[in-house]
Amino acid sequence: MAVTGVSANRLELLQIADAVAREKNIDKEIVVEAIEEAIQKGAKSRYGAHHDIRAKIDVKTGEMALTRHVTIVEDDWQPEDELEEFNDSAMVRLKDALKRDPEAVVGKEYIEVLPPFEFGRVQTQMARQVVTGKVRDAERANQYEEFKDRVGEIVNGTVKRVEYGNTIVDLGRGEGVMRRDQSIPRELFNIGDRIRTYIYDVRAEAKGPQVMLSRAHPGFMAKLFAQEVPEVYDGVIEIRAAARDSGSRAKMAVLSNDNSIDPVGACVGMRGSRVQAVVAELQGEKIDIIQWNPDEPTFIVNALAPAEVSKVVLDEEAGRVEVVVPDEQLSLAIGRRGQNVRLASQLTGWQIDIITEAQDSERRQKEFTERTVLFQEALDVDEVIAQLLVTEGFATVEDLAYVEPYEISDIEGFDEETAEELQARARDYLDKLAAALDAKRVELGVEDGVMAVPGVTGAIAVALGEGGVKTVEDLADLATDEIRGGYEVKNGERVKVPGVLESFNLAQEDAELLILQARVAAGWIDASELPQPEPEYEEEGEYAEGEYDPEAVFAQNPDANEGHEGREHADLPADSDAEVFGEDLEKSRDA
């Protein structure tokens, strides 16, 4: 291909630029700029790369100007970086320019029009690469702009090719990739097949924008319901959470903003017509539609359907929940290969532990016996008094020693004198225990400064000493895994490494705070660097309803309940049936 600088057909050049712009769906100006750059590089190849040569094409007439520029710089001009140097082909110092041009000033340019030239084979190849690269970059930028705001949408496309289980889909104005783990198991596609997918991410990468597609994402199921159920599309019914084991089973929690509309019934449809349309698209995946509830225990019970639940015990600080079910319901609650409880955990954002009523009763009896023996030995009382204290909710000697006296004297058969005596014995026991722990600490060589660190008790100080941590600096130098325990790889195997305070079951945040407090005490950091407590919020409005946002709905956050302390117990009616998804379960909550 022979291209002449200014003798080429002007209209033909503009027609080519226009055709490429339409075919690639990019601006015509981008194509013209690419051609200008290509001609400019060809000219530099001919006249020398050190020259400042510029090409300009008039987008109306097709006229092209090829010019060389020389710029006046200051006499003491210095390069901005080490790689730059004075270029006498593109620059001229002011003192030299004044010899030829009395009106010379810094920044003035001398422009020389270059004659037309014919592109050789090398210049032609170079021009082709420049134009192709520029057009490809423009295509990629267009594709990113096209899809970056479409995350969370369902798109239709055609299977372009399948590579190592990954499916490349032609979306019309770009391509998307559905990785093997984002496809429904046992679902096979052939080249040319029409396919519906969900855009869950768009990434701007060096090799071009990556449109990540999925048919296994919970948002895909939610969007299918939005297409099949007008109430969901209009926002009357909200899909608050969803969890999927793609190709097998799914759970979806729905909420109605209109009391006259049953959200579960609306999503199921007449004789299951609406849900069956979604099931068909998901290759027969079974879908449990349940009623979302702002009350966490009730929602968890609904999520575990079709299993019946007797009791729910929440530990909000740890983000865990213990669910008690009748013995015969255990396998149903867990599900095949743990599927039911796993999906319920994903749906609610809680880590769910399931035990039977028999196990719960056995554990409670064991706890009752252990606490009874503790009070008998610590307070030197008989079994009847110890059992009364345990029955009234006292779990430790500390609980008994520091409560208000009336909480003990109000127990049937006790009086104020008995309460005072019991508390005196409890405090005496604690003092003796503290003295024994302190003696053990001193024997182990743990410095007094360690006891001054906030959060360090006598028992913790002894455990630290047994673990070789004897100074404030030793404690400050620990990592959280060294306190709580962790894992490391030895000889290719993952090995459990115990922590010095592992038996205390400290939360990650508590371990981190203990280390930071030690670093403050050691003078390594300032107290201002300690994490500040979060402000307390009013409970009202905690469960306010928000707009439907698939990305927000399906990003499960186990820490969403931070800020609530203690354990809550929810006892549910024994005849509650979680399979009746639309029914709110009545229950009582014991503090």
Coordinates of C-alpha atoms in Angstrom, one line a residue, residues 81-449:
D81 CA 14.6 14.3 34.2
E82 CA 17.8 12.4 33.6
L83 CA 16.6 10.8 30.4
E84 CA 15.9 14.2 28.7
E85 CA 18.5 16.2 27.0
F86 CA 18.8 19.3 24.8
N87 CA 17.5 18.6 21.3
D88 CA 19.0 21.0 18.8
S89 CA 16.7 19.7 16.0
A90 CA 13.6 20.7 17.9
M91 CA 14.9 23.4 20.3
V92 CA 16.9 26.6 20.0
R93 CA 18.2 28.7 22.8
L94 CA 17.0 32.3 23.1
K95 CA 20.4 33.9 22.5
D96 CA 20.9 31.9 19.3
A97 CA 17.4 32.7 18.1
L98 CA 17.9 36.5 18.7
K99 CA 20.8 36.4 16.2
R100 CA 18.4 35.6 13.4
D101 CA 15.1 36.9 14.8
P102 CA 15.0 40.1 16.8
E103 CA 11.4 39.3 17.9
A104 CA 12.3 35.9 19.3
V105 CA 10.9 35.1 22.8
V106 CA 10.8 32.0 24.9
G107 CA 8.1 29.7 23.7
K108 CA 7.9 30.9 20.2
E109 CA 7.8 28.2 17.5
Y110 CA 9.3 28.2 14.0
I111 CA 7.2 26.1 11.7
E112 CA 8.5 24.6 8.5
V113 CA 6.2 22.9 6.0
L114 CA 7.6 19.6 4.8
P115 CA 7.1 18.3 1.3
P116 CA 4.9 15.3 0.6
F117 CA 6.6 11.9 0.7
E118 CA 5.7 8.3 -0.3
F119 CA 5.4 5.6 2.4
G120 CA 7.7 2.7 2.0
R121 CA 7.1 -0.9 3.2
V122 CA 8.5 -0.2 6.7
Q123 CA 6.5 3.1 7.1
T124 CA 3.3 1.4 5.9
Q125 CA 3.7 -1.5 8.4
M126 CA 4.4 1.0 11.1
A127 CA 1.3 3.1 10.2
R128 CA -0.9 0.0 10.2
Q129 CA 0.3 -1.0 13.7
V130 CA -0.3 2.6 15.0
V131 CA -3.8 2.8 13.6
T132 CA -4.7 -0.7 14.7
G133 CA -3.5 -0.1 18.2
K134 CA -5.3 3.3 18.5
V135 CA -8.5 1.8 17.3
R136 CA -8.2 -1.2 19.6
D137 CA -7.6 1.1 22.6
A138 CA -10.6 3.2 21.7
E139 CA -12.7 0.0 21.4
R140 CA -11.7 -1.1 24.8
A141 CA -12.4 2.3 26.3
N142 CA -15.9 2.2 24.7
Q143 CA -16.5 -1.3 25.9
Y144 CA -15.6 -0.3 29.5
E145 CA -17.9 2.7 29.4
E146 CA -20.6 0.6 27.9
F147 CA -20.6 -2.0 30.6
K148 CA -19.2 -0.4 33.8
D149 CA -22.7 0.9 34.8
R150 CA -24.5 -2.3 33.9
V151 CA -23.2 -4.4 36.8
G152 CA -26.2 -6.2 38.2
E153 CA -28.0 -6.5 34.9
I154 CA -29.0 -9.6 32.9
V155 CA -27.7 -9.5 29.3
N156 CA -28.4 -11.6 26.2
G157 CA -25.5 -12.8 24.1
T158 CA -24.2 -15.5 21.8
V159 CA -21.6 -18.1 22.7
K160 CA -18.5 -17.2 20.7
R161 CA -16.2 -20.0 21.9
V162 CA -15.5 -22.3 24.9
E163 CA -12.0 -22.5 26.2
Y164 CA -11.1 -24.9 29.1
G165 CA -14.6 -24.7 30.6
N166 CA -14.7 -20.9 30.3
T167 CA -17.4 -19.5 28.0
I168 CA -16.7 -16.4 25.9
V169 CA -20.0 -14.6 25.1
D170 CA -20.5 -12.0 22.3
L171 CA -22.6 -9.2 23.9
G172 CA -22.9 -7.2 20.7
R173 CA -20.8 -4.2 21.7
G174 CA -18.2 -6.3 23.5
E175 CA -17.3 -9.7 24.9
G176 CA -17.9 -11.2 28.3
V177 CA -16.4 -14.2 29.9
M178 CA -18.2 -16.7 32.1
R179 CA -15.7 -18.8 34.1
R180 CA -16.3 -22.4 34.8
D181 CA -17.2 -21.8 38.5
Q182 CA -19.8 -19.2 37.4
S183 CA -21.7 -21.5 35.2
I184 CA -24.4 -24.0 36.3
P185 CA -23.0 -27.5 36.8
R186 CA -23.6 -29.9 33.9
E187 CA -24.8 -27.1 31.7
L188 CA -23.1 -27.2 28.3
F189 CA -23.1 -24.6 25.5
N190 CA -22.2 -24.8 21.9
I191 CA -20.9 -22.1 19.6
G192 CA -23.8 -20.0 18.4
D193 CA -26.1 -20.8 21.3
R194 CA -28.2 -17.9 22.7
I195 CA -27.5 -17.4 26.4
R196 CA -28.7 -15.2 29.2
T197 CA -26.1 -14.2 31.8
Y198 CA -25.7 -11.8 34.8
I199 CA -22.9 -9.1 34.8
Y200 CA -21.4 -9.3 38.3
D201 CA -18.2 -7.3 37.7
V202 CA -16.5 -5.2 35.1
R203 CA -12.7 -4.8 35.4
A204 CA -10.4 -2.4 33.6
E205 CA -7.3 -4.5 32.9
A206 CA -4.2 -3.9 30.8
K207 CA -5.4 -6.4 28.1
G208 CA -8.7 -4.6 28.0
P209 CA -11.9 -4.5 30.0
Q210 CA -13.1 -7.8 31.4
V211 CA -16.9 -8.2 31.6
M212 CA -17.4 -11.0 34.1
L213 CA -20.6 -13.0 33.6
S214 CA -22.4 -15.5 35.7
R215 CA -25.3 -17.9 35.8
A216 CA -24.5 -19.1 39.3
H217 CA -24.6 -15.8 41.1
P218 CA -27.6 -15.2 43.5
G219 CA -28.2 -11.9 41.7
F220 CA -29.0 -13.8 38.5
M221 CA -31.9 -15.6 40.2
A222 CA -33.1 -12.3 41.8
K223 CA -33.1 -10.5 38.4
L224 CA -35.0 -13.4 36.8
F225 CA -37.7 -13.0 39.4
A226 CA -37.7 -9.3 38.7
Q227 CA -38.5 -10.1 35.0
E228 CA -41.2 -12.7 35.9
V229 CA -42.8 -10.9 38.9
P230 CA -44.1 -7.4 38.2
E231 CA -44.3 -6.6 41.9
V232 CA -40.6 -7.2 42.2
Y233 CA -39.8 -5.1 39.2
D234 CA -42.0 -2.3 40.6
G235 CA -40.4 -2.5 44.0
V236 CA -43.6 -3.5 45.8
I237 CA -41.8 -6.7 46.8
E238 CA -38.1 -6.6 47.8
I239 CA -35.7 -9.4 47.5
R240 CA -33.7 -8.9 50.7
A241 CA -31.3 -11.8 50.5
A242 CA -30.6 -14.9 48.4
A243 CA -28.2 -17.8 48.5
R244 CA -27.6 -20.5 45.9
D245 CA -26.0 -23.9 45.5
S246 CA -26.2 -23.5 41.7
G247 CA -27.8 -26.3 39.8
S248 CA -29.2 -27.9 43.0
R249 CA -31.0 -25.6 45.5
A250 CA -31.5 -22.0 46.4
K251 CA -33.1 -19.9 49.1
M252 CA -34.5 -16.4 48.7
A253 CA -35.9 -14.0 51.3
V254 CA -38.6 -11.6 50.2
L255 CA -40.5 -8.7 51.9
S256 CA -43.6 -6.9 50.8
N257 CA -44.0 -3.1 51.2
D258 CA -47.7 -3.5 50.8
N259 CA -49.5 -5.4 53.6
S260 CA -52.2 -6.5 51.2
I261 CA -49.7 -8.5 49.0
D262 CA -48.3 -11.8 50.1
P263 CA -44.6 -11.7 48.9
V264 CA -44.2 -15.5 48.9
G265 CA -47.4 -16.1 47.0
A266 CA -46.7 -13.3 44.5
C267 CA -43.3 -14.8 43.7
V268 CA -44.7 -18.4 43.4
G269 CA -47.5 -17.3 41.1
M270 CA -50.7 -19.0 40.1
R271 CA -50.0 -22.8 40.4
G272 CA -46.3 -22.0 40.5
S273 CA -46.2 -20.4 37.1
R274 CA -43.8 -17.6 38.0
V275 CA -41.3 -19.7 40.0
Q276 CA -41.4 -22.5 37.4
A277 CA -40.3 -20.0 34.7
V278 CA -37.2 -19.2 36.8
V279 CA -36.6 -22.8 37.7
A280 CA -36.6 -23.7 34.0
E281 CA -34.0 -21.1 33.3
L282 CA -31.9 -22.4 36.2
Q283 CA -31.9 -26.0 34.9
G284 CA -34.4 -27.3 37.5
E285 CA -32.8 -25.7 40.6
K286 CA -35.1 -26.0 43.6
I287 CA -36.0 -22.6 45.1
D288 CA -37.2 -22.0 48.6
I289 CA -39.0 -18.7 48.9
I290 CA -39.3 -17.5 52.5
Q291 CA -40.6 -14.4 54.3
W292 CA -37.9 -12.0 55.4
N293 CA -38.2 -10.7 58.9
P294 CA -36.4 -7.9 60.7
D295 CA -36.3 -10.1 63.9
E296 CA -33.1 -12.2 63.5
P297 CA -34.3 -15.3 65.3
T298 CA -37.5 -15.5 63.3
F299 CA -35.6 -15.0 60.1
I300 CA -33.2 -17.7 60.9
V301 CA -36.1 -20.1 61.7
N302 CA -37.7 -19.3 58.4
A303 CA -34.3 -19.8 56.6
L304 CA -33.9 -23.3 58.0
A305 CA -37.3 -24.4 56.5
P306 CA -38.6 -27.1 56.1
A307 CA -37.0 -28.1 59.4
E308 CA -38.8 -27.3 62.7
V309 CA -36.9 -25.3 65.2
S310 CA -37.4 -25.4 69.0
K311 CA -35.1 -22.6 70.2
V312 CA -32.6 -20.1 68.8
V313 CA -29.7 -18.7 70.9
L314 CA -27.8 -15.7 69.3
D315 CA -24.3 -14.6 70.2
E316 CA -24.2 -11.3 68.4
E317 CA -20.7 -10.5 69.5
A318 CA -19.3 -13.6 67.8
G319 CA -21.8 -13.5 64.9
R320 CA -22.9 -17.1 65.7
V321 CA -26.2 -18.6 66.4
E322 CA -27.1 -21.9 68.0
V323 CA -30.2 -23.6 66.8
V324 CA -32.0 -26.4 68.8
V325 CA -34.2 -28.8 66.8
P326 CA -36.1 -31.9 67.8
D327 CA -34.0 -35.1 67.5
E328 CA -36.0 -36.3 64.5
Q329 CA -35.5 -33.0 62.7
L330 CA -31.7 -32.9 62.8
S331 CA -31.0 -34.5 59.4
L332 CA -33.7 -32.3 57.8
A333 CA -32.2 -29.1 59.3
I334 CA -28.7 -30.0 58.2
G335 CA -29.8 -31.2 54.8
R336 CA -28.0 -33.4 52.3
R337 CA -24.2 -32.8 52.7
G338 CA -25.0 -29.8 54.9
Q339 CA -26.8 -28.0 52.1
N340 CA -29.8 -26.6 54.0
V341 CA -27.8 -25.2 57.0
R342 CA -25.1 -23.8 54.6
L343 CA -27.6 -22.0 52.5
A344 CA -29.4 -20.7 55.6
S345 CA -26.1 -19.4 56.9
Q346 CA -25.4 -17.6 53.6
L347 CA -28.9 -16.2 53.5
T348 CA -28.9 -14.8 57.1
G349 CA -25.2 -13.9 57.4
W350 CA -25.0 -15.9 60.7
Q351 CA -22.8 -18.9 61.4
I352 CA -25.3 -21.5 62.4
D353 CA -24.6 -24.4 64.8
I354 CA -27.3 -27.0 65.0
I355 CA -27.9 -29.3 68.0
T356 CA -30.7 -31.6 69.1
E357 CA -33.0 -31.1 72.1
A358 CA -31.3 -34.1 73.7
Q359 CA -27.9 -32.7 73.3
D360 CA -29.1 -29.3 74.6
S361 CA -30.7 -30.9 77.6
E362 CA -27.5 -33.0 78.3
R363 CA -25.3 -29.9 78.0
R364 CA -27.5 -27.8 80.3
Q365 CA -27.6 -30.6 82.9
K366 CA -23.8 -30.8 82.7
E367 CA -23.5 -27.0 83.1
F368 CA -25.9 -27.1 86.0
T369 CA -23.9 -29.8 87.8
E370 CA -20.6 -28.0 87.2
R371 CA -21.9 -24.6 88.5
T372 CA -23.5 -26.3 91.5
V373 CA -20.1 -27.9 92.5
L374 CA -18.3 -24.6 91.9
F375 CA -20.6 -22.7 94.3
Q376 CA -20.5 -25.6 96.9
E377 CA -16.6 -25.5 96.9
A378 CA -16.2 -21.7 96.6
L379 CA -18.9 -20.6 99.1
D380 CA -18.8 -23.7 101.4
V381 CA -22.6 -24.2 101.2
D382 CA -24.7 -27.2 100.8
E383 CA -26.0 -28.6 97.5
V384 CA -29.5 -27.1 97.9
I385 CA -28.3 -23.5 98.3
A386 CA -25.8 -24.0 95.4
Q387 CA -28.6 -25.3 93.1
L388 CA -30.9 -22.4 94.0
L389 CA -28.2 -19.9 93.0
V390 CA -27.6 -21.7 89.7
T391 CA -31.4 -21.9 89.1
E392 CA -31.6 -18.1 89.6
G393 CA -29.1 -17.5 86.8
F394 CA -25.8 -17.1 88.6
A395 CA -23.1 -18.7 86.5
T396 CA -19.9 -17.6 88.2
V397 CA -18.7 -16.5 91.6
E398 CA -18.0 -13.0 90.1
D399 CA -21.7 -12.8 89.3
L400 CA -22.6 -13.4 92.9
A401 CA -19.9 -11.2 94.4
Y402 CA -20.7 -8.0 92.7
V403 CA -24.5 -7.9 92.1
E404 CA -26.8 -5.8 94.2
P405 CA -27.6 -7.6 97.5
Y406 CA -31.4 -7.5 96.8
E407 CA -30.9 -9.8 93.8
I408 CA -29.8 -12.5 96.3
S409 CA -32.2 -11.6 99.1
D410 CA -35.2 -11.7 96.8
I411 CA -34.6 -15.5 96.2
E412 CA -37.2 -17.5 98.0
G413 CA -35.9 -18.6 101.4
F414 CA -33.0 -16.1 101.5
D415 CA -32.9 -12.8 103.4
E416 CA -30.6 -9.8 103.6
E417 CA -28.3 -11.4 106.1
T418 CA -27.9 -14.5 104.0
A419 CA -27.2 -12.3 100.9
E420 CA -24.4 -10.4 102.8
E421 CA -22.8 -13.6 104.0
L422 CA -22.9 -15.2 100.6
Q423 CA -21.3 -12.1 99.0
A424 CA -18.7 -11.9 101.7
R425 CA -17.7 -15.6 101.1
A426 CA -17.7 -15.0 97.3
R427 CA -15.4 -12.0 97.6
D428 CA -13.1 -13.8 100.1
Y429 CA -12.9 -16.7 97.6
L430 CA -12.0 -14.3 94.7
D431 CA -9.4 -12.6 96.8
K432 CA -7.7 -15.9 97.7
L433 CA -7.9 -16.9 94.0
A434 CA -6.3 -13.6 92.9
A435 CA -3.6 -13.9 95.5
A436 CA -2.8 -17.5 94.3
L437 CA -2.7 -16.3 90.7
D438 CA -0.5 -13.3 91.6
A439 CA 1.9 -15.6 93.5
K440 CA 2.0 -17.9 90.5
R441 CA 2.7 -14.9 88.2
V442 CA 5.6 -13.8 90.4
E443 CA 7.0 -17.3 90.4
L444 CA 6.9 -17.4 86.6
G445 CA 8.8 -14.1 86.5
V446 CA 6.0 -12.0 84.9
E447 CA 6.7 -8.3 85.6
D448 CA 4.3 -6.1 87.5
G449 CA 4.1 -3.8 84.5

